[in-house]
PDB file of C-alpha atoms in Angstrom:
ATOM      1  CA  MET A 261      30.728   9.361  -4.039  1.00 40.00           C
ATOM      2  CA  THR A 262      28.241   6.871  -5.479  1.00 48.00           C
ATOM      3  CA  SER A 263      26.535   4.768  -2.812  1.00 58.00           C
ATOM      4  CA  ARG A 264      27.098   1.030  -2.776  1.00 67.00           C
ATOM      5  CA  TRP A 265      23.550   0.659  -1.528  1.00 83.00           C
ATOM      6  CA  GLN A 266      20.892   0.480  -4.187  1.00 93.00           C
ATOM      7  CA  ARG A 267      17.275   0.749  -3.107  1.00 96.00           C
ATOM      8  CA  LEU A 268      14.162  -1.340  -3.680  1.00 97.00           C
ATOM      9  CA  TYR A 269      11.101   0.883  -3.481  1.00 98.00           C
ATOM     10  CA  LEU A 270       7.763  -0.557  -2.327  1.00 98.00           C
ATOM     11  CA  LEU A 271       4.761   1.621  -3.148  1.00 98.00           C
ATOM     12  CA  GLY A 272       1.146   0.962  -2.247  1.00 98.00           C
ATOM     13  CA  ASP A 273      -1.619   0.914   0.353  1.00 98.00           C
ATOM     14  CA  SER A 274      -1.986  -0.986   3.650  1.00 98.00           C
ATOM     15  CA  LEU A 275      -0.950  -4.237   1.968  1.00 98.00           C
ATOM     16  CA  THR A 276       2.429  -2.565   1.503  1.00 98.00           C
ATOM     17  CA  GLN A 277       2.490  -0.510   4.705  1.00 98.00           C
ATOM     18  CA  GLN A 278       1.920  -3.667   6.772  1.00 98.00           C
ATOM     19  CA  SER A 279       4.533  -5.586   4.778  1.00 98.00           C
ATOM     20  CA  PHE A 280       7.218  -4.493   7.243  1.00 98.00           C
ATOM     21  CA  SER A 281       5.403  -6.199  10.121  1.00 97.00           C
ATOM     22  CA  VAL A 282       6.977  -9.382  11.493  1.00 95.00           C
ATOM     23  CA  GLY A 283       6.866 -11.950   8.689  1.00 96.00           C
ATOM     24  CA  GLY A 284       5.521  -9.403   6.199  1.00 98.00           C
ATOM     25  CA  TRP A 285       6.403  -9.767   2.534  1.00 98.00           C
ATOM     26  CA  GLY A 286       8.412  -6.515   2.543  1.00 98.00           C
ATOM     27  CA  ALA A 287      10.355  -7.637   5.608  1.00 98.00           C
ATOM     28  CA  CYS A 288      11.014 -10.962   3.867  1.00 98.00           C
ATOM     29  CA  LEU A 289      12.447  -9.091   0.876  1.00 98.00           C
ATOM     30  CA  ALA A 290      14.656  -7.000   3.181  1.00 97.00           C
ATOM     31  CA  ASP A 291      15.959 -10.239   4.666  1.00 96.00           C
ATOM     32  CA  LYS A 292      16.406 -11.874   1.257  1.00 96.00           C
ATOM     33  CA  TYR A 293      18.412  -8.933  -0.074  1.00 94.00           C
ATOM     34  CA  GLN A 294      20.393  -7.979   3.018  1.00 92.00           C
ATOM     35  CA  ARG A 295      23.699  -6.312   2.171  1.00 90.00           C
ATOM     36  CA  LYS A 296      22.506  -6.017  -1.422  1.00 92.00           C
ATOM     37  CA  PHE A 297      19.560  -3.595  -1.385  1.00 95.00           C
ATOM     38  CA  ASP A 298      17.938  -1.224   1.076  1.00 96.00           C
ATOM     39  CA  VAL A 299      14.201  -1.892   0.954  1.00 97.00           C
ATOM     40  CA  ILE A 300      12.140   1.295   1.305  1.00 98.00           C
ATOM     41  CA  ASN A 301       8.477   0.999   2.368  1.00 98.00           C
ATOM     42  CA  ARG A 302       6.171   3.688   1.024  1.00 98.00           C
ATOM     43  CA  GLY A 303       2.832   2.068   1.793  1.00 98.00           C
ATOM     44  CA  PHE A 304      -0.100   4.236   2.868  1.00 98.00           C
ATOM     45  CA  SER A 305      -3.035   2.574   4.592  1.00 98.00           C
ATOM     46  CA  GLY A 306      -6.397   3.353   3.020  1.00 97.00           C
ATOM     47  CA  TYR A 307      -4.921   5.004  -0.078  1.00 98.00           C
ATOM     48  CA  THR A 308      -6.311   4.459  -3.550  1.00 98.00           C
ATOM     49  CA  SER A 309      -4.396   4.969  -6.773  1.00 98.00           C
ATOM     50  CA  THR A 310      -5.870   8.481  -6.871  1.00 98.00           C
ATOM     51  CA  TYR A 311      -4.271   9.418  -3.553  1.00 98.00           C
ATOM     52  CA  VAL A 312      -0.915   7.954  -4.593  1.00 98.00           C
ATOM     53  CA  SER A 313      -1.016   9.712  -7.969  1.00 98.00           C
ATOM     54  CA  MET A 314      -1.502  12.996  -6.092  1.00 98.00           C
ATOM     55  CA  ILE A 315       1.600  12.538  -3.912  1.00 98.00           C
ATOM     56  CA  ILE A 316       3.952  10.534  -6.128  1.00 98.00           C
ATOM     57  CA  ALA A 317       5.935  13.499  -7.498  1.00 98.00           C
ATOM     58  CA  ARG A 318       6.459  14.954  -4.015  1.00 98.00           C
ATOM     59  CA  LEU A 319       7.310  11.538  -2.600  1.00 98.00           C
ATOM     60  CA  LEU A 320       9.969  10.842  -5.207  1.00 98.00           C
ATOM     61  CA  GLU A 321      11.425  14.304  -4.679  1.00 97.00           C
ATOM     62  CA  GLU A 322      11.571  13.866  -0.891  1.00 97.00           C
ATOM     63  CA  ASP A 323      13.288  10.510  -1.338  1.00 97.00           C
ATOM     64  CA  GLN A 324      15.731  12.072  -3.844  1.00 96.00           C
ATOM     65  CA  VAL A 325      15.007   9.329  -6.350  1.00 96.00           C
ATOM     66  CA  ALA A 326      16.012  11.303  -9.442  1.00 96.00           C
ATOM     67  CA  GLU A 327      18.998  12.877  -7.703  1.00 95.00           C
ATOM     68  CA  ARG A 328      20.453   9.701  -6.229  1.00 94.00           C
ATOM     69  CA  LYS A 329      19.707   7.434  -9.214  1.00 94.00           C
ATOM     70  CA  ASP A 330      19.907   4.372  -6.979  1.00 95.00           C
ATOM     71  CA  VAL A 331      16.450   2.779  -7.157  1.00 97.00           C
ATOM     72  CA  ALA A 332      17.044  -0.615  -8.716  1.00 96.00           C
ATOM     73  CA  ALA A 333      13.340  -1.511  -8.849  1.00 98.00           C
ATOM     74  CA  CYS A 334       9.948  -0.258  -7.688  1.00 98.00           C
ATOM     75  CA  VAL A 335       7.164  -2.652  -6.689  1.00 98.00           C
ATOM     76  CA  ILE A 336       3.668  -1.164  -6.935  1.00 98.00           C
ATOM     77  CA  LEU A 337       0.634  -2.785  -5.281  1.00 98.00           C
ATOM     78  CA  LEU A 338      -2.588  -0.791  -5.556  1.00 98.00           C
ATOM     79  CA  GLY A 339      -6.195  -1.511  -6.409  1.00 98.00           C
ATOM     80  CA  SER A 340      -7.897  -3.061  -3.394  1.00 98.00           C
ATOM     81  CA  ASN A 341      -9.143   0.288  -2.092  1.00 98.00           C
ATOM     82  CA  ASP A 342      -9.988   1.495  -5.589  1.00 98.00           C
ATOM     83  CA  ALA A 343     -12.268  -1.524  -5.957  1.00 98.00           C
ATOM     84  CA  VAL A 344     -14.473  -0.790  -2.941  1.00 98.00           C
ATOM     85  CA  LEU A 345     -18.193  -0.781  -3.712  1.00 98.00           C
ATOM     86  CA  LYS A 346     -19.400   2.644  -4.786  1.00 97.00           C
ATOM     87  CA  GLU A 347     -22.588   2.467  -2.725  1.00 96.00           C
ATOM     88  CA  ALA A 348     -20.703   1.537   0.444  1.00 96.00           C
ATOM     89  CA  ASP A 349     -17.428   3.490   0.337  1.00 96.00           C
ATOM     90  CA  LYS A 350     -16.699   6.973  -0.996  1.00 96.00           C
ATOM     91  CA  ARG A 351     -13.148   5.994  -1.907  1.00 97.00           C
ATOM     92  CA  HIS A 352     -14.385   3.996  -4.909  1.00 98.00           C
ATOM     93  CA  VAL A 353     -12.340   4.649  -8.059  1.00 98.00           C
ATOM     94  CA  PRO A 354     -13.773   3.455 -11.398  1.00 98.00           C
ATOM     95  CA  VAL A 355     -11.556   0.902 -13.092  1.00 98.00           C
ATOM     96  CA  ASP A 356     -10.809   3.222 -16.034  1.00 98.00           C
ATOM     97  CA  THR A 357      -9.658   5.946 -13.630  1.00 98.00           C
ATOM     98  CA  TYR A 358      -7.594   3.379 -11.729  1.00 98.00           C
ATOM     99  CA  ILE A 359      -5.744   2.519 -14.927  1.00 98.00           C
ATOM    100  CA  THR A 360      -5.241   6.214 -15.742  1.00 98.00           C
ATOM    101  CA  ASN A 361      -3.776   6.700 -12.265  1.00 98.00           C
ATOM    102  CA  MET A 362      -1.497   3.682 -12.567  1.00 98.00           C
ATOM    103  CA  ARG A 363      -0.272   4.959 -15.900  1.00 98.00           C
ATOM    104  CA  ALA A 364       0.481   8.352 -14.308  1.00 98.00           C
ATOM    105  CA  ILE A 365       2.328   6.737 -11.388  1.00 98.00           C
ATOM    106  CA  SER A 366       4.419   4.702 -13.821  1.00 98.00           C
ATOM    107  CA  ALA A 367       5.201   7.830 -15.845  1.00 98.00           C
ATOM    108  CA  ALA A 368       6.252   9.734 -12.707  1.00 98.00           C
ATOM    109  CA  LEU A 369       8.630   6.935 -11.785  1.00 98.00           C
ATOM    110  CA  SER A 370      10.075   6.888 -15.298  1.00 98.00           C
ATOM    111  CA  LYS A 371      10.579  10.649 -15.177  1.00 98.00           C
ATOM    112  CA  ALA A 372      12.532  10.197 -11.943  1.00 98.00           C
ATOM    113  CA  GLY A 373      14.790   7.613 -13.585  1.00 97.00           C
ATOM    114  CA  VAL A 374      12.963   4.424 -12.560  1.00 98.00           C
ATOM    115  CA  GLY A 375      12.054   3.210 -16.038  1.00 98.00           C
ATOM    116  CA  VAL A 376       9.308   0.732 -16.838  1.00 98.00           C
ATOM    117  CA  ASP A 377      11.897  -2.052 -17.021  1.00 97.00           C
ATOM    118  CA  LYS A 378      12.539  -1.436 -13.304  1.00 98.00           C
ATOM    119  CA  GLN A 379       8.847  -1.408 -12.352  1.00 98.00           C
ATOM    120  CA  VAL A 380       6.956  -4.409 -10.995  1.00 98.00           C
ATOM    121  CA  PHE A 381       3.169  -4.258 -10.824  1.00 98.00           C
ATOM    122  CA  ILE A 382       1.285  -6.501  -8.387  1.00 98.00           C
ATOM    123  CA  GLY A 383      -2.389  -7.099  -9.050  1.00 98.00           C
ATOM    124  CA  PRO A 384      -4.723  -6.769  -6.040  1.00 98.00           C
ATOM    125  CA  PRO A 385      -5.348 -10.046  -4.191  1.00 98.00           C
ATOM    126  CA  PRO A 386      -8.754 -11.711  -3.828  1.00 98.00           C
ATOM    127  CA  VAL A 387     -11.210 -10.918  -1.061  1.00 98.00           C
ATOM    128  CA  ALA A 388     -12.429 -13.663   1.271  1.00 98.00           C
ATOM    129  CA  GLU A 389     -15.829 -12.051   1.541  1.00 98.00           C
ATOM    130  CA  GLU A 390     -17.185 -13.844   4.618  1.00 97.00           C
ATOM    131  CA  LYS A 391     -14.050 -13.107   6.629  1.00 98.00           C
ATOM    132  CA  TRP A 392     -14.030  -9.469   5.536  1.00 98.00           C
ATOM    133  CA  ARG A 393     -17.725  -9.057   6.360  1.00 97.00           C
ATOM    134  CA  ALA A 394     -17.139 -10.514   9.820  1.00 96.00           C
ATOM    135  CA  HIS A 395     -14.182  -8.161  10.292  1.00 96.00           C
ATOM    136  CA  LEU A 396     -16.275  -5.112   9.417  1.00 96.00           C
ATOM    137  CA  GLU A 397     -19.158  -6.182  11.638  1.00 94.00           C
ATOM    138  CA  ALA A 398     -16.806  -6.755  14.595  1.00 93.00           C
ATOM    139  CA  ASP A 399     -15.540  -3.171  14.404  1.00 88.00           C
ATOM    140  CA  PRO A 400     -16.619  -0.965  17.359  1.00 89.00           C
ATOM    141  CA  ALA A 401     -18.355   1.145  14.709  1.00 89.00           C
ATOM    142  CA  PRO A 402     -19.684  -1.572  12.358  1.00 88.00           C
ATOM    143  CA  ARG A 403     -19.335  -0.781   8.669  1.00 91.00           C
ATOM    144  CA  PRO A 404     -21.281  -2.112   5.686  1.00 93.00           C
ATOM    145  CA  MET A 405     -19.707  -4.678   3.385  1.00 97.00           C
ATOM    146  CA  ASN A 406     -17.602  -2.665   0.956  1.00 97.00           C
ATOM    147  CA  LEU A 407     -15.680  -5.203  -1.111  1.00 98.00           C
ATOM    148  CA  SER A 408     -16.580  -7.796  -3.709  1.00 97.00           C
ATOM    149  CA  ASN A 409     -14.168 -10.485  -4.868  1.00 98.00           C
ATOM    150  CA  GLU A 410     -15.714 -10.349  -8.320  1.00 98.00           C
ATOM    151  CA  GLN A 411     -15.216  -6.590  -8.574  1.00 98.00           C
ATOM    152  CA  THR A 412     -11.630  -6.764  -7.314  1.00 98.00           C
ATOM    153  CA  GLN A 413     -10.933  -9.298 -10.058  1.00 98.00           C
ATOM    154  CA  GLN A 414     -11.806  -6.652 -12.658  1.00 98.00           C
ATOM    155  CA  TYR A 415      -9.070  -4.383 -11.291  1.00 98.00           C
ATOM    156  CA  SER A 416      -6.563  -7.222 -11.256  1.00 98.00           C
ATOM    157  CA  GLN A 417      -7.305  -8.060 -14.869  1.00 98.00           C
ATOM    158  CA  ALA A 418      -7.183  -4.410 -15.944  1.00 98.00           C
ATOM    159  CA  VAL A 419      -3.786  -3.726 -14.374  1.00 98.00           C
ATOM    160  CA  SER A 420      -2.359  -6.918 -15.903  1.00 98.00           C
ATOM    161  CA  VAL A 421      -3.338  -5.588 -19.337  1.00 98.00           C
ATOM    162  CA  LEU A 422      -1.711  -2.247 -18.524  1.00 98.00           C
ATOM    163  CA  ALA A 423       1.458  -3.974 -17.340  1.00 98.00           C
ATOM    164  CA  GLU A 424       1.723  -5.780 -20.660  1.00 98.00           C
ATOM    165  CA  GLU A 425       0.988  -2.603 -22.606  1.00 98.00           C
ATOM    166  CA  LEU A 426       3.650  -0.590 -20.774  1.00 98.00           C
ATOM    167  CA  GLY A 427       6.171  -3.425 -20.866  1.00 98.00           C
ATOM    168  CA  VAL A 428       6.989  -3.244 -17.182  1.00 98.00           C
ATOM    169  CA  GLY A 429       9.755  -5.369 -15.789  1.00 97.00           C
ATOM    170  CA  GLY A 430       7.348  -7.810 -14.182  1.00 98.00           C
ATOM    171  CA  PHE A 431       3.756  -8.472 -13.220  1.00 98.00           C
ATOM    172  CA  VAL A 432       2.797 -10.528 -10.158  1.00 98.00           C
ATOM    173  CA  GLU A 433      -0.724 -11.938 -10.388  1.00 98.00           C
ATOM    174  CA  LEU A 434      -2.261 -12.714  -6.997  1.00 98.00           C
ATOM    175  CA  HIS A 435      -6.027 -12.777  -7.466  1.00 98.00           C
ATOM    176  CA  ALA A 436      -6.290 -16.085  -9.297  1.00 98.00           C
ATOM    177  CA  PHE A 437      -3.092 -17.593  -7.890  1.00 98.00           C
ATOM    178  CA  ILE A 438      -4.126 -17.251  -4.260  1.00 98.00           C
ATOM    179  CA  GLN A 439      -7.541 -18.766  -4.958  1.00 98.00           C
ATOM    180  CA  GLN A 440      -5.838 -21.798  -6.474  1.00 98.00           C
ATOM    181  CA  GLN A 441      -4.227 -22.591  -3.116  1.00 97.00           C
ATOM    182  CA  GLU A 442      -5.819 -25.070  -0.706  1.00 96.00           C
ATOM    183  CA  ASN A 443      -7.877 -23.298   1.991  1.00 97.00           C
ATOM    184  CA  TRP A 444      -6.975 -20.005   0.324  1.00 98.00           C
ATOM    185  CA  PRO A 445      -8.933 -17.751   2.750  1.00 98.00           C
ATOM    186  CA  GLU A 446      -6.327 -18.726   5.364  1.00 98.00           C
ATOM    187  CA  LEU A 447      -3.802 -16.676   3.378  1.00 98.00           C
ATOM    188  CA  LEU A 448      -5.783 -13.557   4.365  1.00 98.00           C
ATOM    189  CA  ASN A 449      -6.007 -12.789   8.076  1.00 97.00           C
ATOM    190  CA  ASP A 450      -9.148 -10.649   7.893  1.00 97.00           C
ATOM    191  CA  GLY A 451     -10.324 -11.450   4.397  1.00 98.00           C
ATOM    192  CA  LEU A 452      -8.225  -8.705   2.780  1.00 98.00           C
ATOM    193  CA  HIS A 453      -4.793  -8.340   4.382  1.00 98.00           C
ATOM    194  CA  PHE A 454      -2.182 -11.072   4.203  1.00 98.00           C
ATOM    195  CA  SER A 455      -1.751 -13.593   6.995  1.00 98.00           C
ATOM    196  CA  PRO A 456       1.752 -14.915   7.797  1.00 97.00           C
ATOM    197  CA  SER A 457       1.308 -17.711   5.258  1.00 98.00           C
ATOM    198  CA  GLY A 458      -0.099 -15.242   2.734  1.00 98.00           C
ATOM    199  CA  ASN A 459       2.876 -12.941   3.206  1.00 98.00           C
ATOM    200  CA  ALA A 460       5.189 -15.872   2.533  1.00 98.00           C
ATOM    201  CA  VAL A 461       3.408 -16.572  -0.758  1.00 98.00           C
ATOM    202  CA  VAL A 462       3.637 -12.930  -1.842  1.00 98.00           C
ATOM    203  CA  ALA A 463       7.302 -12.646  -0.822  1.00 98.00           C
ATOM    204  CA  GLU A 464       8.184 -15.755  -2.822  1.00 98.00           C
ATOM    205  CA  ARG A 465       6.420 -14.559  -5.970  1.00 98.00           C
ATOM    206  CA  VAL A 466       7.694 -10.994  -5.793  1.00 98.00           C
ATOM    207  CA  GLY A 467      11.202 -12.140  -4.910  1.00 97.00           C
ATOM    208  CA  ALA A 468      11.301 -14.523  -7.883  1.00 97.00           C
ATOM    209  CA  THR A 469      10.246 -11.684 -10.186  1.00 97.00           C
ATOM    210  CA  LEU A 470      12.838  -9.289  -8.752  1.00 97.00           C
ATOM    211  CA  ASP A 471      15.577 -11.920  -9.042  1.00 96.00           C
ATOM    212  CA  LYS A 472      15.034 -12.017 -12.806  1.00 93.00           C
ATOM    213  CA  ILE A 473      14.994  -8.229 -13.194  1.00 93.00           C
ATOM    214  CA  LEU A 474      17.944  -7.558 -10.910  1.00 92.00           C
ATOM    215  CA  LYS A 475      19.997 -10.611 -11.938  1.00 86.00           C
ATOM    216  CA  THR A 476      20.703 -11.265  -8.276  1.00 80.00           C
ATOM    217  CA  ASP A 477      22.579 -14.522  -8.949  1.00 78.00           C
ATOM    218  CA  SER A 478      25.598 -12.487 -10.002  1.00 75.00           C
ATOM    219  CA  LEU A 479      25.119  -9.677  -7.475  1.00 78.00           C
ATOM    220  CA  LYS A 480      27.705  -9.476  -4.714  1.00 79.00           C
ATOM    221  CA  GLN A 481      27.081  -8.294  -1.166  1.00 78.00           C
ATOM    222  CA  ALA A 482      28.210  -4.790  -0.295  1.00 77.00           C
ATOM    223  CA  TYR A 483      31.653  -4.792   1.304  1.00 79.00           C
ATOM    224  CA  PRO A 484      33.854  -7.865   1.724  1.00 76.00           C
ATOM    225  CA  GLU A 485      33.299 -10.631   4.236  1.00 77.00           C
ATOM    226  CA  CYS A 486      35.045 -10.369   7.576  1.00 80.00           C
ATOM    227  CA  ARG A 487      38.596 -11.728   7.492  1.00 69.00           C
ATOM    228  CA  GLU A 488      40.960 -12.602  10.333  1.00 63.00           C
ATOM    229  CA  SER A 489      43.742 -10.722   8.591  1.00 70.00           C
ATOM    230  CA  LEU A 490      43.278  -6.940   8.371  1.00 71.00           C
ATOM    231  CA  ILE A 491      45.724  -6.955   5.460  1.00 67.00           C
ATOM    232  CA  GLU A 492      43.440  -9.305   3.484  1.00 72.00           C
ATOM    233  CA  PHE A 493      40.370  -7.294   4.459  1.00 70.00           C
ATOM    234  CA  THR A 494      41.981  -4.036   3.352  1.00 73.00           C
ATOM    235  CA  ALA A 495      42.981  -5.577   0.017  1.00 75.00           C
ATOM    236  CA  ALA A 496      39.380  -6.668  -0.592  1.00 70.00           C
ATOM    237  CA  LEU A 497      37.879  -3.225  -0.057  1.00 74.00           C
TER     238      LEU A 497
END
């Protein structure tokens, strides 16, 4: 029997993993699409596009993506960890390699039946450098500054070009958009990760993009509404 429940697949790093926290953008999407889509969080804190490219085939197999054929869309947010400064963080991934990895991740999804028209790329958000530096210095084991807003911008621009080249279903630009907001560092709780207000911004932009792809205006909720008459309810099943 084919499931009534299609899935929305969220793939990324800590910005995605934390999106299921209270008020997180992933949680907001789960609320927005209740009784329409099951939202699946596959965010991995600290991961770069290289790490995700290494596990994507296994991940899709474990989640039976190709077998079930029920992923309506996949939202991919990677790049912040790739963009760490080479001299300060061994996770650094050159921008060309980042794009190669993103291309491979997209291809793996397509192979599993989630075509490019069902893929949404999100560009990495900006870095509020002073807040992030203070966060690192406040750590029990202080770490050197490892992010640059200017360098992260390069990754955002590169993945936007790739999104256009591949013809993905949607691209959500955050780097410039967030910086256009008044007191924009307040949208990032530690200079990198989204604050409650930042999550709301991301949820609104991603949700608007998904609405267009999924044509949610005409999408009905799974199962009929509760009725006082069991005869009417049975007829609506």
